[in-house]
Coordinates of C-alpha atoms in Angstrom, one line a residue:
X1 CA 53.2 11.1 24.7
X2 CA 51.9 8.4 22.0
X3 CA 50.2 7.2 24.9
X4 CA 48.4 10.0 25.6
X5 CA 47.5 11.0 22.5
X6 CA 46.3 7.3 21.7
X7 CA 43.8 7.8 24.8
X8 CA 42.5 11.2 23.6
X9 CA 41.5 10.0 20.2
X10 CA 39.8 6.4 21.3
X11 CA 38.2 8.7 24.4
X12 CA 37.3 11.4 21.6
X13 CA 35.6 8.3 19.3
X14 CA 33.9 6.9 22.5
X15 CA 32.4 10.0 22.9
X16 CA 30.7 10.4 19.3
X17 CA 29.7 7.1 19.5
X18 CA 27.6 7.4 22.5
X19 CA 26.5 11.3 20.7
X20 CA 25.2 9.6 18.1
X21 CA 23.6 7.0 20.1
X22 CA 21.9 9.2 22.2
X23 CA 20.6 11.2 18.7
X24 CA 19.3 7.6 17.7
X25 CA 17.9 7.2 20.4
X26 CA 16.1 10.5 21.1
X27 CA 14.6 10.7 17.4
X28 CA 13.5 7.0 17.3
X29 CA 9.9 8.5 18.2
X30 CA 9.7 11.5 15.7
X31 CA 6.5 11.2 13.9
X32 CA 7.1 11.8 9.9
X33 CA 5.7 14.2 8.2
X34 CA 3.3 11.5 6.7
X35 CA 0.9 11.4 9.6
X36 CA -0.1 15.1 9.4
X37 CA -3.4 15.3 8.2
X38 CA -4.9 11.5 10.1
X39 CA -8.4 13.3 9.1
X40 CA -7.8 13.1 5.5
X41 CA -7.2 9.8 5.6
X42 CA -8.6 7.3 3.3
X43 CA -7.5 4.6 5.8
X44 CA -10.0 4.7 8.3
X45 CA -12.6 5.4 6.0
X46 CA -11.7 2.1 4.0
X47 CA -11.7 0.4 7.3
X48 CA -15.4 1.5 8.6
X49 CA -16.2 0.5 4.8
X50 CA -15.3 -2.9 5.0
X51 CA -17.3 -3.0 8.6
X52 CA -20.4 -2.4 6.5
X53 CA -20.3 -5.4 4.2
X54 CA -23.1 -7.2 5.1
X55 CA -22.7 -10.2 2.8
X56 CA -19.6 -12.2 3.0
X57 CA -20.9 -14.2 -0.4
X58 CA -18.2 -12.8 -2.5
X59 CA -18.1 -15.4 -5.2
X60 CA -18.7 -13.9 -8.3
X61 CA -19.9 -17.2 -9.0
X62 CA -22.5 -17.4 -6.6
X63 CA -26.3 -18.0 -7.7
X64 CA -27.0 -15.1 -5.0
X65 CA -25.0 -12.8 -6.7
X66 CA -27.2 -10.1 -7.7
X67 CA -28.5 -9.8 -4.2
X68 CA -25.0 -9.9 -2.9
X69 CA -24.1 -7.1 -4.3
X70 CA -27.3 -5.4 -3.4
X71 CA -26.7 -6.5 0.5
X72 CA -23.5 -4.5 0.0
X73 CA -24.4 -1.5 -1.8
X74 CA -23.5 0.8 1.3
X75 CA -20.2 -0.8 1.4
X76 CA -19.4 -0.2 -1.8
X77 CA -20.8 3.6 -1.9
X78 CA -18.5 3.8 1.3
X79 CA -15.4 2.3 -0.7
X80 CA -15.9 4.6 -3.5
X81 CA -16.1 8.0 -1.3
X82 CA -12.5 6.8 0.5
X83 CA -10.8 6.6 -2.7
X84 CA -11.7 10.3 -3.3
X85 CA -9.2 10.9 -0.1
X86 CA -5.8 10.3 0.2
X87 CA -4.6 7.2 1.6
X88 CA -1.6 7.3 3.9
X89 CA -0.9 4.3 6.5
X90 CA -1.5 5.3 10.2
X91 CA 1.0 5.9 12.2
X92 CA 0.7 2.6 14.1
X93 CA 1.8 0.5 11.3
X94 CA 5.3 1.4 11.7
X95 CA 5.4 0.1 15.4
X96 CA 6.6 -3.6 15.1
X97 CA 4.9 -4.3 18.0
X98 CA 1.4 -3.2 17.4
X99 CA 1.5 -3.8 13.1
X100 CA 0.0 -7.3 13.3
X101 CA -3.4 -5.9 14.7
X102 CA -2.7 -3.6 11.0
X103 CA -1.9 -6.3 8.7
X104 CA -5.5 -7.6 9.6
X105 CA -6.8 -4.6 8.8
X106 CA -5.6 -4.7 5.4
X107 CA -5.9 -7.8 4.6
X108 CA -9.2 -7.2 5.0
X109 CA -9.5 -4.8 2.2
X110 CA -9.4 -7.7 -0.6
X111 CA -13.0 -8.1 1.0
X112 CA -13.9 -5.0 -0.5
X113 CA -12.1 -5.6 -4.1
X114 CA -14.2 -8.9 -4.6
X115 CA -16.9 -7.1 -3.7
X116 CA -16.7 -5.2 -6.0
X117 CA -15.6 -7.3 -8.3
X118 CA -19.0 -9.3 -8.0
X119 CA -20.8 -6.0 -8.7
X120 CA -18.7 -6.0 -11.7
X121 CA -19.3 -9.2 -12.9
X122 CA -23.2 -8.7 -12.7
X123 CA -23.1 -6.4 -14.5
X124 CA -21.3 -8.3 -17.4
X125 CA -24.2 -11.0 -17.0
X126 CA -26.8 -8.4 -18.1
X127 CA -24.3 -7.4 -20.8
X128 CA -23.5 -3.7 -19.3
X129 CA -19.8 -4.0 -19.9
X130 CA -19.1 -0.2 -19.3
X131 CA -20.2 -0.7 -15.8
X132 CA -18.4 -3.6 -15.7
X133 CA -15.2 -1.8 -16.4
X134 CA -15.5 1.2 -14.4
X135 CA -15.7 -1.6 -11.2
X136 CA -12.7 -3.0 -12.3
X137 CA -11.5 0.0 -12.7
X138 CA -12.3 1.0 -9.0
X139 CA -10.5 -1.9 -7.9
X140 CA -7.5 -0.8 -9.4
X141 CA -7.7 2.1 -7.5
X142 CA -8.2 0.6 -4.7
X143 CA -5.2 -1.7 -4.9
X144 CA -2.9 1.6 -6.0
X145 CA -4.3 3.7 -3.1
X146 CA -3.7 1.4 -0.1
X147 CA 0.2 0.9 -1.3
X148 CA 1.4 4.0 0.7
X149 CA 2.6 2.6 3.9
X150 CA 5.4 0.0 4.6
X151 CA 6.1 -2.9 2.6
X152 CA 3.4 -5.0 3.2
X153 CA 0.7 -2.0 2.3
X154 CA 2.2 -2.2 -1.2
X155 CA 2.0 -5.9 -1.4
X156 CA -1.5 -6.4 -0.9
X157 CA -2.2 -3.4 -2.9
X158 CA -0.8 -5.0 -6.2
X159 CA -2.6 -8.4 -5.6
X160 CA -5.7 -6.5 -5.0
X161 CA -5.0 -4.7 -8.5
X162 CA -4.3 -7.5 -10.2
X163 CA -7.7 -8.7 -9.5
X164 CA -9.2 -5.6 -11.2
X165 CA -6.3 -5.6 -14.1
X166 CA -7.8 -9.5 -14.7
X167 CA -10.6 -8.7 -14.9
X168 CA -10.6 -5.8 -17.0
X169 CA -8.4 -7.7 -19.4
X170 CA -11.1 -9.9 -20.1
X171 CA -13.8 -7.8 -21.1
X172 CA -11.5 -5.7 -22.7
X173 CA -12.6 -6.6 -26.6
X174 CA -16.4 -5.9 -25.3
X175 CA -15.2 -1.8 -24.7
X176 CA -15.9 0.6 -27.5
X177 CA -16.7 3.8 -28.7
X178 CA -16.7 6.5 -26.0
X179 CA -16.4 4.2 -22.8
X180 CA -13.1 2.5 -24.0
X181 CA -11.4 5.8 -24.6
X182 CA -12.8 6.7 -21.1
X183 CA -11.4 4.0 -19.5
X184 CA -8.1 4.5 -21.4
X185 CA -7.5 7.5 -20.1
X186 CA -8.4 6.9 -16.3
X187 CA -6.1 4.1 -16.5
X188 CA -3.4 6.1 -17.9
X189 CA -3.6 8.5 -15.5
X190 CA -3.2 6.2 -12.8
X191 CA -0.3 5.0 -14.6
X192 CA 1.4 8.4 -14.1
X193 CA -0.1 8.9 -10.5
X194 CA 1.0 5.3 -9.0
X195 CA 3.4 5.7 -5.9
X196 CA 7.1 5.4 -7.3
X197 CA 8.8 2.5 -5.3
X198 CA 11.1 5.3 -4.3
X199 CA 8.6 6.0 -1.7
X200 CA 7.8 3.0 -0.7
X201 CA 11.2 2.1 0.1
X202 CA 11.3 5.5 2.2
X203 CA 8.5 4.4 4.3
X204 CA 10.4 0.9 4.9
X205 CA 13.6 2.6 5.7
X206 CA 11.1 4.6 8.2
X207 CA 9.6 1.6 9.7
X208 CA 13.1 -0.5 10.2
X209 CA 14.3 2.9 12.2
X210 CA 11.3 2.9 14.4
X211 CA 12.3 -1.0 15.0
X212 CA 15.9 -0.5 15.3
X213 CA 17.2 0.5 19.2
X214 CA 20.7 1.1 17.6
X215 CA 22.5 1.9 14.0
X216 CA 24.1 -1.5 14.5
X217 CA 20.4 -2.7 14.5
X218 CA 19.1 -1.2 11.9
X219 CA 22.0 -2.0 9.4
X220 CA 21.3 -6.0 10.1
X221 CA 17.7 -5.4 9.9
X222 CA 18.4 -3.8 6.7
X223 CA 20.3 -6.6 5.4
X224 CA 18.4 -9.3 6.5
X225 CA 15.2 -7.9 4.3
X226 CA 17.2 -7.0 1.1
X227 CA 16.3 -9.9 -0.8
X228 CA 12.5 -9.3 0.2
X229 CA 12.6 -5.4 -0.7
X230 CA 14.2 -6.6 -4.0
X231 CA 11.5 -9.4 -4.6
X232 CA 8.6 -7.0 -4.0
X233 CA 10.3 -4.2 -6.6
X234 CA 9.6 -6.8 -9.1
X235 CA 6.3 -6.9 -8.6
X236 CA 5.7 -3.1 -8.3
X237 CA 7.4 -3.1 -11.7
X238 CA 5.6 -5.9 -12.9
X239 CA 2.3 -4.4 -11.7
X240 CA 3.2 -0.9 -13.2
X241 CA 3.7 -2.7 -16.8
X242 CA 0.7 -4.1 -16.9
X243 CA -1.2 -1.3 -16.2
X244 CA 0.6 0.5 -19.1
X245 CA -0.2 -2.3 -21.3
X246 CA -3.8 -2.6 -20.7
X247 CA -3.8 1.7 -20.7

C-alpha cells in the first residue's frame, strides 16, 4: 500500500513538472506589454537619425569643427525630434539570437552624442555657453532615453550621459542668471523622470526568459549574470548621483 501510494505521489510530481514545462514553454513567445505602441517609438527614429550624419569628424577638437557640425545639422534636428518620443527597445533585442545585429545599432548612438557634443563645444568657442549647455543637456537625454531595454541599453546609455554630465560640469561656473536656473530645473526633472533600475532589471529578467528553454535554464542563467546585474546597479546609482549633484 506504501508502495502504491509512493507511485501516486512521484507520478502526481512528474506530472506538474511536465505542466509547468509545457506553461514555460508555451509563454516563452508572449510579447510584453512593452512592444505595444513600435510607432511611438523613439528607437527607430534615433536609428534613421544616426543614418543621416554625414560627417564622421566628431572630434570636438577638429579644425573643421564648425563645418562638422553644420554637415550634420539634419542629424542633429533628427536626434532632437526622437527624444520628444518615447524610447522603448524593439522587440528584437530580447532574442539572444538576433541582439548582436541590436548592440550595433546602439552602439552607434554615441555617434550622435559626440555630435552633439561638437555642436556644443562650438558653441563655447564663440563664447555662447547657454547653447553650450542646452547640447549637453540633450545628451543627457539622450543617454537617459535609450536605457529602456535590456542590460546593455542601460549601459551605453550612462556612458553616453556621462559625456553630456562632463561636459556640462565644465562650463558650469560660465551659467548664470536665467539660463542656469533653466538648466537646473531641466536637469532636475530628469533626475525624477530617469528609469528606476527596478525596471531595468524587469526587462533583463524578460530577456533571460526569452533565452531560457527551461526554469532549470533560466535559474543558471540568472546566476551566472548576478555579479554583472550588480556591477551595472552601481553605475545606474553612480550616474543618478551625479545628475543630482550637478541639478
Amino acid at each position: 500500500m506504501r508502495r502504491k501510494t509512493q507511485i501516486i505521489i512521484t507520478a502526481l510530481i512528474l506530472g506538474i513538472a511536465a505542466f509547468g514545462f509545457l506553461i514555460w514553454s508555451a509563454n516563452r513567445g508572449i510579447t510584453s506589454p512593452m512592444f505595444r505602441h513600435p510607432e511611438a517609438n523613439a528607437y527607430e527614429a534615433l536609428l534613421f537619425a544616426q543614418k543621416q550624419l554625414s560627417d564622421s569628424r566628431l572630434d570636438p577638437t577638429s579644425p573643421d569643427l564648425a563645418q562638422s557640425v553644420t554637415n550634420n545639422a539634419e542629424a542633429l534636428r533628427l536626434t532632437r525630434a526622437a527624444l520628444e518620443k518615447p524610447f522603448e527597445a524593439p522587440e528584437v533585442a530580447y532574442d539572444a539570437k538576433r541582439i548582436d545585429g541590436v548592440i550595433g545599432g546602439i552602439g552607434g548612438f554615441k555617434s550622435l552624442a559626440l555630435a552633439i557634443k561638437c555642436e556644443g563645444v562650438l558653441a563655447e568657442t564663440e563664447g555662447d555657453y547657454a547653447s553650450a549647455a542646452r547640447s549637453y543637456v540633450d545628451i543627457i537625454r539622450l543617454g537617459e532615453s535609450i536605457q529602456a531595454g535590456p542590460l546593455i541599453f542601460m549601459l551605453v546609455g550612462v556612458s553616453i550621459e556621462r559625456i553630456g554630465v562632463e561636459a556640462l560640469t565644465e562650463i558650469e561656473p560660465n551659467l548664470t542668471g536665467e539660463t542656469r536656473s533653466q538648466i537646473a530645473a531641466t536637469l532636475r526633472q530628469l533626475y525624477e523622470t530617469r528609469l528606476p533600475f527596478e525596471e531595468i532589471e524587469l526587462r533583463e529578467r524578460y530577456f533571460r526568459r526569452r533565452a531560457s528553454p527551461t526554469p532549470i535554464h533560466y535559474l543558471i542563467f540568472s546566476r551566472h549574470v548576478r555579479a554583472s546585474m550588480e556591477k551595472a546597479k552601481q553605475k545606474h546609482t553612480l550616474a543618478w548621483q551625479s545628475l543630482d549633484a550637478l541639478a
